[in-house]
Coordinates of C-alpha atoms in Angstrom, one line a residue:
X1 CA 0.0 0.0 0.0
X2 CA 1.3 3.4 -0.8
X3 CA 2.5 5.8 1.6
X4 CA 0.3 8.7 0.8
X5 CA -3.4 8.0 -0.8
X6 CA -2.7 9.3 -4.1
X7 CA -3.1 7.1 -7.2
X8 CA -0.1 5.3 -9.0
X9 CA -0.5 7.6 -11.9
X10 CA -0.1 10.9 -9.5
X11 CA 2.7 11.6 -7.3
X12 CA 3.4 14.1 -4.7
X13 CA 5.1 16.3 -7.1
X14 CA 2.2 16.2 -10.0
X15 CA -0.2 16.5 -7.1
X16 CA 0.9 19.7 -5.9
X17 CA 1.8 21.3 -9.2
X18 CA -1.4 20.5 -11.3
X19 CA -3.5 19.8 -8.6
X20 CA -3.4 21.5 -5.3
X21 CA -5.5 24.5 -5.6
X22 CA -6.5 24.2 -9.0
X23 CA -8.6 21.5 -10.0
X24 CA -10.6 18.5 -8.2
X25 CA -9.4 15.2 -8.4
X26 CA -11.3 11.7 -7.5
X27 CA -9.2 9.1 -6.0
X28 CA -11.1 6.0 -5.9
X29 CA -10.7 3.4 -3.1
X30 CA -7.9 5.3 -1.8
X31 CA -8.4 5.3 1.7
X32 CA -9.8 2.1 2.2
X33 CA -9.0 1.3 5.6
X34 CA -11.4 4.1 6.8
X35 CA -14.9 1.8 5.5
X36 CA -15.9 0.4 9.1
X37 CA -14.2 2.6 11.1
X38 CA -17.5 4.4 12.3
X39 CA -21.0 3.5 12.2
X40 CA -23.9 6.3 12.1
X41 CA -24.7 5.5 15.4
X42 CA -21.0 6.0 16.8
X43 CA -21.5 9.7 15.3
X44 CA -25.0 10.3 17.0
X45 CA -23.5 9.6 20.1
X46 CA -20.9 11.5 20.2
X47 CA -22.4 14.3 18.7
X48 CA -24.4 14.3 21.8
X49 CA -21.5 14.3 24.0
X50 CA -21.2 17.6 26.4
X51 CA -17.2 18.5 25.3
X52 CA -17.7 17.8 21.4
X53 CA -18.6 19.9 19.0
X54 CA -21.4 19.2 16.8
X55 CA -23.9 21.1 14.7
X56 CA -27.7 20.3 13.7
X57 CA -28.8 21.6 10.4
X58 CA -32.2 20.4 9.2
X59 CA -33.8 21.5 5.8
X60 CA -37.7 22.1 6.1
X61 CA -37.5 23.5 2.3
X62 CA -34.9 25.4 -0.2
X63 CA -35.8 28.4 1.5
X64 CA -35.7 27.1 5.3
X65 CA -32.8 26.2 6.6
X66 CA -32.1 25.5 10.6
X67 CA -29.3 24.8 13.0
X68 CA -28.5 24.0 16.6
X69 CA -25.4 24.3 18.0
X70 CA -23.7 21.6 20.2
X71 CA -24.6 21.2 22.8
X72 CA -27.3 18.2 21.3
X73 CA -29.5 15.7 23.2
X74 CA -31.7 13.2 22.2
X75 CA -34.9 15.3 22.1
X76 CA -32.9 16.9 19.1
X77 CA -32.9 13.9 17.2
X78 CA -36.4 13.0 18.1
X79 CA -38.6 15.1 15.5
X80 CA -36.2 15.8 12.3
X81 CA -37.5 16.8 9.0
X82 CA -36.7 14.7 5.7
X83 CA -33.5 16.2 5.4
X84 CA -30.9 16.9 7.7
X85 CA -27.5 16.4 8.9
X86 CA -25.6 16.2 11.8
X87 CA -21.6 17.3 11.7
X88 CA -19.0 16.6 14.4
X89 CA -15.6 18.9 14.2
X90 CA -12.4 17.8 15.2
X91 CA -13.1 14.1 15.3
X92 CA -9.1 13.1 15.9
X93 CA -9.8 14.0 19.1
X94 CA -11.6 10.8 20.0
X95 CA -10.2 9.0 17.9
X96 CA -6.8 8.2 17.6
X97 CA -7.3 5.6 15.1
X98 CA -9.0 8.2 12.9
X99 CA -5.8 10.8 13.6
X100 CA -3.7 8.9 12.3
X101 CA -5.0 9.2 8.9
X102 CA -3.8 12.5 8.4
X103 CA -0.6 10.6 7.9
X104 CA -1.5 9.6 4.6
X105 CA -2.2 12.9 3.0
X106 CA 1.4 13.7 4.7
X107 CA 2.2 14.9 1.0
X108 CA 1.2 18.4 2.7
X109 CA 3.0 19.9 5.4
X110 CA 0.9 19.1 8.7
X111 CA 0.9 23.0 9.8
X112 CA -2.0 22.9 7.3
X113 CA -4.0 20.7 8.8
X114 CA -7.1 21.9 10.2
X115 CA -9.1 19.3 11.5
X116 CA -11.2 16.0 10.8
X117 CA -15.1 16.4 11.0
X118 CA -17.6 13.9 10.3
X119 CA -20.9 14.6 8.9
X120 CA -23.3 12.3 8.9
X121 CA -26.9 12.7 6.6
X122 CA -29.7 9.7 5.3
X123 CA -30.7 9.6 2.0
X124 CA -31.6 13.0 0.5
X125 CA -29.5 15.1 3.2
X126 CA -27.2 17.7 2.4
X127 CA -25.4 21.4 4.4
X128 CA -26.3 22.7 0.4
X129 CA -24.4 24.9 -2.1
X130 CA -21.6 26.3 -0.8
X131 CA -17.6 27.2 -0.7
X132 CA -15.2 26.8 1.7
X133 CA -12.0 29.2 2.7
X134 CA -9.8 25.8 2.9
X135 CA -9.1 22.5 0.8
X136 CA -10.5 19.9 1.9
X137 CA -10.1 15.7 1.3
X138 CA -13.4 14.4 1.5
X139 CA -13.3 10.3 2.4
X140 CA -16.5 8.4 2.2
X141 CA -16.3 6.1 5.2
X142 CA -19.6 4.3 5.2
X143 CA -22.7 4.4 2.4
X144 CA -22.5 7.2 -0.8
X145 CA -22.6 10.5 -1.4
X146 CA -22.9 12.4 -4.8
X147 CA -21.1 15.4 -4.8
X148 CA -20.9 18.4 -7.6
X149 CA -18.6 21.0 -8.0
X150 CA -19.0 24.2 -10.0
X151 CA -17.7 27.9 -10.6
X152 CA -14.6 29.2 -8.5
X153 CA -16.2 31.6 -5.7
X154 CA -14.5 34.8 -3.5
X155 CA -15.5 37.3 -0.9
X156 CA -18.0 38.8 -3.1
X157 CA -20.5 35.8 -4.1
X158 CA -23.5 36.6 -3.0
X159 CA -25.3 34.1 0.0
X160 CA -29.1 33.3 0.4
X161 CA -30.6 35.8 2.3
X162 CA -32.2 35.1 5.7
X163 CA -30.1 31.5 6.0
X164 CA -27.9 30.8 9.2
X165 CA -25.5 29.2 6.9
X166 CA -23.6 30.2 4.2
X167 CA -25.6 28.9 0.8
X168 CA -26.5 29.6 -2.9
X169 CA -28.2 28.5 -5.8
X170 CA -26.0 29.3 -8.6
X171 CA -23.2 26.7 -8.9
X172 CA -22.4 27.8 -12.4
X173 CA -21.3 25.5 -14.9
X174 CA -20.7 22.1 -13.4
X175 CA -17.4 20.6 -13.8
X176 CA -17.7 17.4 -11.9
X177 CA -20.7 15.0 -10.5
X178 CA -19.6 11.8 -9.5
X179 CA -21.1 9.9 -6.9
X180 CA -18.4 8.6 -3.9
X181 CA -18.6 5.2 -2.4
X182 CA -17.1 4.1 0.8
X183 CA -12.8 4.9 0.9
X184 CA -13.1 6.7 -2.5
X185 CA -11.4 10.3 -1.8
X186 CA -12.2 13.7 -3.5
X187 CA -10.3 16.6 -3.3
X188 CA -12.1 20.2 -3.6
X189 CA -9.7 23.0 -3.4
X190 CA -10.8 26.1 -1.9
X191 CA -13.2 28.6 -2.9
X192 CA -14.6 26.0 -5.3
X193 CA -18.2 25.7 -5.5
X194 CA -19.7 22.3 -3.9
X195 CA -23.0 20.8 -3.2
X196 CA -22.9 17.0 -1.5
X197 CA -26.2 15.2 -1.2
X198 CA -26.6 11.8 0.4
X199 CA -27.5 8.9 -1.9
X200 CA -28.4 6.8 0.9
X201 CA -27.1 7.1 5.0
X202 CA -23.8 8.1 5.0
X203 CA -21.0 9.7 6.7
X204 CA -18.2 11.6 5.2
X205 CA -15.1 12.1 7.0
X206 CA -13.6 15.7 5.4
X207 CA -10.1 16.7 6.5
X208 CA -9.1 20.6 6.2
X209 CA -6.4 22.3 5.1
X210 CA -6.1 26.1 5.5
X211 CA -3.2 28.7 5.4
X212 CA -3.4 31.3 8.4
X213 CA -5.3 34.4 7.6
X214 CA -3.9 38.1 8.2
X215 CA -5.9 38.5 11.7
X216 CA -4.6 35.0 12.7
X217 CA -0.7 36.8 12.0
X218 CA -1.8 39.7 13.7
X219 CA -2.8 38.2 17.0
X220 CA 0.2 36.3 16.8
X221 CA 2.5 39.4 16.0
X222 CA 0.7 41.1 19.0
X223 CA 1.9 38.2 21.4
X224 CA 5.6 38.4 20.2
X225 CA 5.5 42.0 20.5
X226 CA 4.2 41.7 24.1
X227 CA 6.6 39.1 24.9
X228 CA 9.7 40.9 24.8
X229 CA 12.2 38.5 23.5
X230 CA 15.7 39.5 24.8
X231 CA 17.6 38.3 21.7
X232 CA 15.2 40.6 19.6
X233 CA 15.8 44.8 19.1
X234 CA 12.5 46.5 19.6
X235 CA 13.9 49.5 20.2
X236 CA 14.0 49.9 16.4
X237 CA 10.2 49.4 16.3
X238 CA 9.8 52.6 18.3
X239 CA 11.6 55.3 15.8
X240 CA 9.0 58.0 14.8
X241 CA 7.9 57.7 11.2
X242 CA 9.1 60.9 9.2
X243 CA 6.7 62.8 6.5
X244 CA 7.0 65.2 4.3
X245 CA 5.1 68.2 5.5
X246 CA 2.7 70.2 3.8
X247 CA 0.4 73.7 5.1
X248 CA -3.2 72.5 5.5
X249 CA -6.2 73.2 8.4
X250 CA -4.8 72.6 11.7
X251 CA -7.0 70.1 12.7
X252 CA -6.6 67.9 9.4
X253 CA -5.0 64.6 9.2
X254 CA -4.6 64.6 5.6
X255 CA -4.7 61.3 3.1
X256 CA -1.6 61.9 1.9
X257 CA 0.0 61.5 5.6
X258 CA -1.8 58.6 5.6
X259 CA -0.2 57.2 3.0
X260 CA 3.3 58.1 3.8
X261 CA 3.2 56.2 7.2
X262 CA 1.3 53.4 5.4
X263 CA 4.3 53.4 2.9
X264 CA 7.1 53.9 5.5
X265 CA 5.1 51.0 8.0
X266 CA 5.6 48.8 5.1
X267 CA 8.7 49.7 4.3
X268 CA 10.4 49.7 7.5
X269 CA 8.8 46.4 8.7
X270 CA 10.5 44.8 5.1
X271 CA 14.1 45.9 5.9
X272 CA 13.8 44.5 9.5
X273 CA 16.2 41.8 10.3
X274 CA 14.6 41.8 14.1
X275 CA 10.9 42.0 12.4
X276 CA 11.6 39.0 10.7
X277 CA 12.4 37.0 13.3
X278 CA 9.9 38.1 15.1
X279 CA 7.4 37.0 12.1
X280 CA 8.7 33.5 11.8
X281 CA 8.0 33.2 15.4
X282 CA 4.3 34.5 14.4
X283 CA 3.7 32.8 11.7
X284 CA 4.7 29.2 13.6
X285 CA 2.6 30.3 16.7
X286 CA -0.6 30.8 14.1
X287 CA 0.0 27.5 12.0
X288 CA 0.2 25.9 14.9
X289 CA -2.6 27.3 17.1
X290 CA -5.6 24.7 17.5
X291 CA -9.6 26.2 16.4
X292 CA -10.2 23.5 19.4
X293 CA -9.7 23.3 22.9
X294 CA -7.5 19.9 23.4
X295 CA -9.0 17.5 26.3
X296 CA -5.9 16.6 28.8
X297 CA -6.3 13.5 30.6
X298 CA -6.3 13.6 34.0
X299 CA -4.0 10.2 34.4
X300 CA 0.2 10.9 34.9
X301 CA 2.5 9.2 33.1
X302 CA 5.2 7.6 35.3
X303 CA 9.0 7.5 33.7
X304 CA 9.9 4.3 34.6
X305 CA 7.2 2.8 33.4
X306 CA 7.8 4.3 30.2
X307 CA 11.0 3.7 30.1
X308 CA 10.5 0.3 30.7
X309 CA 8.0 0.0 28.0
X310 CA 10.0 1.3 25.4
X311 CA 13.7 -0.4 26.9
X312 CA 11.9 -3.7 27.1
X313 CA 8.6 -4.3 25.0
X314 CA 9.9 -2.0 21.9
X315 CA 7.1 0.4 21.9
X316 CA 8.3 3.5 19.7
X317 CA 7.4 7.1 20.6
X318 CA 4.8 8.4 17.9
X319 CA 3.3 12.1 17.6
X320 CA -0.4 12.5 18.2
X321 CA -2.2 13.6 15.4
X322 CA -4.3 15.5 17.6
X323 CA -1.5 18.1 18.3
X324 CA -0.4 20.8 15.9
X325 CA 3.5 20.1 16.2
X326 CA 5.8 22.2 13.7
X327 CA 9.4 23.5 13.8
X328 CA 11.9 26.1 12.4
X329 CA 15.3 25.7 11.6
X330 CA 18.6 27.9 11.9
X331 CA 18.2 27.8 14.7
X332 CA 15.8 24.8 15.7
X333 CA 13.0 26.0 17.5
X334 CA 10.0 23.9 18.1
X335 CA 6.2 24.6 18.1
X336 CA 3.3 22.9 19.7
X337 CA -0.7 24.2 19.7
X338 CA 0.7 27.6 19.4
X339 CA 3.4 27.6 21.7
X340 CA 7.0 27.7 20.9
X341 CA 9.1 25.3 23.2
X342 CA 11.7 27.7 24.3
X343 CA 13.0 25.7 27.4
X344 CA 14.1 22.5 25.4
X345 CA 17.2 21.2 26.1
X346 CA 18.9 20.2 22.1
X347 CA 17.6 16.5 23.1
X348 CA 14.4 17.3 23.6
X349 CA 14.7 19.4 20.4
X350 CA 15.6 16.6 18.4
X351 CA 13.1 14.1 19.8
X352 CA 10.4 16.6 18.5
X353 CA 11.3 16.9 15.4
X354 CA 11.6 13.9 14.8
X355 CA 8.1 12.8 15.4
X356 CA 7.4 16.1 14.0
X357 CA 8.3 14.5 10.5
X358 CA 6.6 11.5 11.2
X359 CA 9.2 9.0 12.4
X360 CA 8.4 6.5 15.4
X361 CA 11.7 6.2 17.5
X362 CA 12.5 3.4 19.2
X363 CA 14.3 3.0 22.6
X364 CA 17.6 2.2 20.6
X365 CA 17.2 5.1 18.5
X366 CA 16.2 7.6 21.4
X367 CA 20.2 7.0 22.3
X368 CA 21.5 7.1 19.1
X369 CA 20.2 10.5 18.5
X370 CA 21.5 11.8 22.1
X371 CA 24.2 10.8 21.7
X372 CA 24.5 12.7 17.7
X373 CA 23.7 15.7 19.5
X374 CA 26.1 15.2 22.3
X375 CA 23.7 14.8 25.0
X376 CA 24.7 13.4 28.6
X377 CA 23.4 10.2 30.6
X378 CA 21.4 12.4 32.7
X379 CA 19.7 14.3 29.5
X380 CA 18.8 10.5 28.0
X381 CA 17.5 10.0 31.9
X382 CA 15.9 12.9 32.2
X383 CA 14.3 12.7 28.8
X384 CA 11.7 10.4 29.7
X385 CA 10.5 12.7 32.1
X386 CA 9.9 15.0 29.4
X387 CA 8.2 12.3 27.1
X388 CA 5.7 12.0 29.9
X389 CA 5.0 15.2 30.2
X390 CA 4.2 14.8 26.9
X391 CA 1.9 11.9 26.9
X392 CA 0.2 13.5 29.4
X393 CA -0.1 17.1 27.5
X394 CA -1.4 15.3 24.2
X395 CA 1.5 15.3 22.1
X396 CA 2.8 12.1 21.6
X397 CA 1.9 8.8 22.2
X398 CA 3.4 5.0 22.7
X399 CA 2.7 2.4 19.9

């Protein structure tokens, strides 16, 4: 079975040049191993769970749509229209099984990834015509779907009126309508038009993609800025910006100003060394940052237990698809849910980024790299404190 779920024909490299972002592309029975990995009730239930997050949109006519927010209980269920369908977010969180499946679309960089939600509708069902701001990989896990895409949308296409979600009518000239049975995968890049409708119960399993938006930057900007880091000049950041001055009213603040400090802003920002470290730090703090709060287990890992497990039952040290792990380089600095790790020792550094490219260390291979990057007995020892810490957090776990 190959690596990624691409078909024989396509490659990583044809992917992402004729592909991603550009045209759809139908990948059947690529993701097999998904068919029977939920059933309609699993979703129901855990869509009426207290910590998940779930929506309820039922479809009385074209022109009446309605939706309840999580949290859902039974009495929800109990009176539903024809058409309707129930969709749970962030579905590698109870699932690790599920999580792991990111893994074979790891032909893009996992600071993309988003999250897995579930939607489940019977026959008929559908969230109707609409775009999304991401690309998304839409698996059929259980029963069939027939999905059509059309025009290429942006900010200005115009929404139904009066709706609480985001629909239209006009999905332009269609250039795909294929119907997708259980593990066949279809890729819709973003802003495409799309319009799913269940052929008979189904659920399909989309995973998300999405680049971090300008607000997303600017909230991570902010937090550098507040931070303070000592190995970064800010006092450059505080120079007055310097116009040319004209005669005018007094009280004026004059477009032209405007501009200036909107040219010189600009301007000075680009010629920055400090600004652009400080933007690399932002921009790995937004990729990074989960849309969902992350459930911590209450149980503590002990080290010698883990230790033992790995030392003597070969279990390798994997990262958990539920946490956002990324890093940069020159010099290493490593990025969990938003946060960077700046109190790793070069071990602990190396241990991370490892996983984060999706290797599965062993016990023998946990010493081989401390001792590449020179690290002492007590490091190795103490490293298995640290990989419990990281159990326990979410961010890795033992296979």
């Amino acid at each position: 079975m190959s690596q990624f779920c691409l078909p024989e024909s396509i490659n990583a490299e044809i992917f992402l040049r004729d592909y991603w972002q550009k045209k759809p592309l139908v990948m059947r029975n690529a993701l097999p191993e998904i068919v029977g990995m939920f059933e309609p009730q699993d979703i129901f239930e855990l869509a009426q769970s207290e910590e998940v997050t779930a929506r309820l949109v039922r479809q009385y006519n074209d022109d009446d749509w309605r939706v309840k927010l999580s949290p859902l209980n039974a009495e929800d269920f109990a009176a539903l229209p024809e058409k309707w369908s129930v969709l749970v977010q962030n579905l590698e969180q109870w699932s690790v099984e599920l999580g792991e499946m990111w893994n074979r679309f790891g032909f893009i960089p996992q600071w993309q990834r988003d999250d897995i939600m579930v939607s489940f509708a019977p026959q008929g069902g559908s969230v109707g015509k609409h775009y999304d701001e991401y690309d998304v990989f839409l698996v059929q896990g259980y029963g069939q779907r027939r999905w059509q895409l059309g025009k290429w949308c942006d900010p200005s296409t115009a929404f139904k009126p009066n709706q609480p979600i985001r629909i239209f009518d006009d999905m332009g000239e269609l250039v795909l309508d294929e119907v997708m049975n259980p593990g066949d995968v279809l890729y819709i890049p973003s802003r495409m038009a799309h319009y799913g409708v269940a052929e008979s119960d189904c659920l399909t399993f989309s995973f998300g993609l999405r680049y971090p938006n300008i607000s997303d930057l600017t909230d991570k900007i902010n937090e550098q800025f507040n931070r303070r880091d000592p190995e970064i000049d800010f006092s450059e950041f505080m120079l007055p910006l310097r116009l040319n001055q004209r005669e005018q009213p007094t009280g004026k603040l004059g477009e032209a100003e405007i501009r200036q400090m909107k040219a010189q802003f600009f301007q000075r920002l680009a010629d920055s060394e400090s600004f652009d470290r400080l933007f690399r730090r932002a921009v790995a703090g937004a990729v990074t940052t989960r849309r969902y709060d992350l459930l911590i287990s209450d149980e503590m890992s002990d080290p010698d237990e883990v230790r033992s497990e790995m030392e003597r039952n070969f279990a390798r040290l994997q990262q958990d698809n539920n946490c956002k792990l990324a890093y940069l380089t020159a010099p290493l600095e490593i990025y969990a849910n938003g946060e960077w790790l700046d109190e790793l020792n070069e071990l602990e550094k190396a241990v991370l980024k490892r996983l984060a490219d999706g290797e599965k260390p062993d016990f023998t291979e946990l010493k081989s790299l401390a001792q590449e990057v020179n690290g002492s007995q007590e490091d190795f020892i103490l490293l298995f404190d640290s990989i419990c810490n990281w159990l326990d957090d979410g961010w890795v776990l033992l296979v």
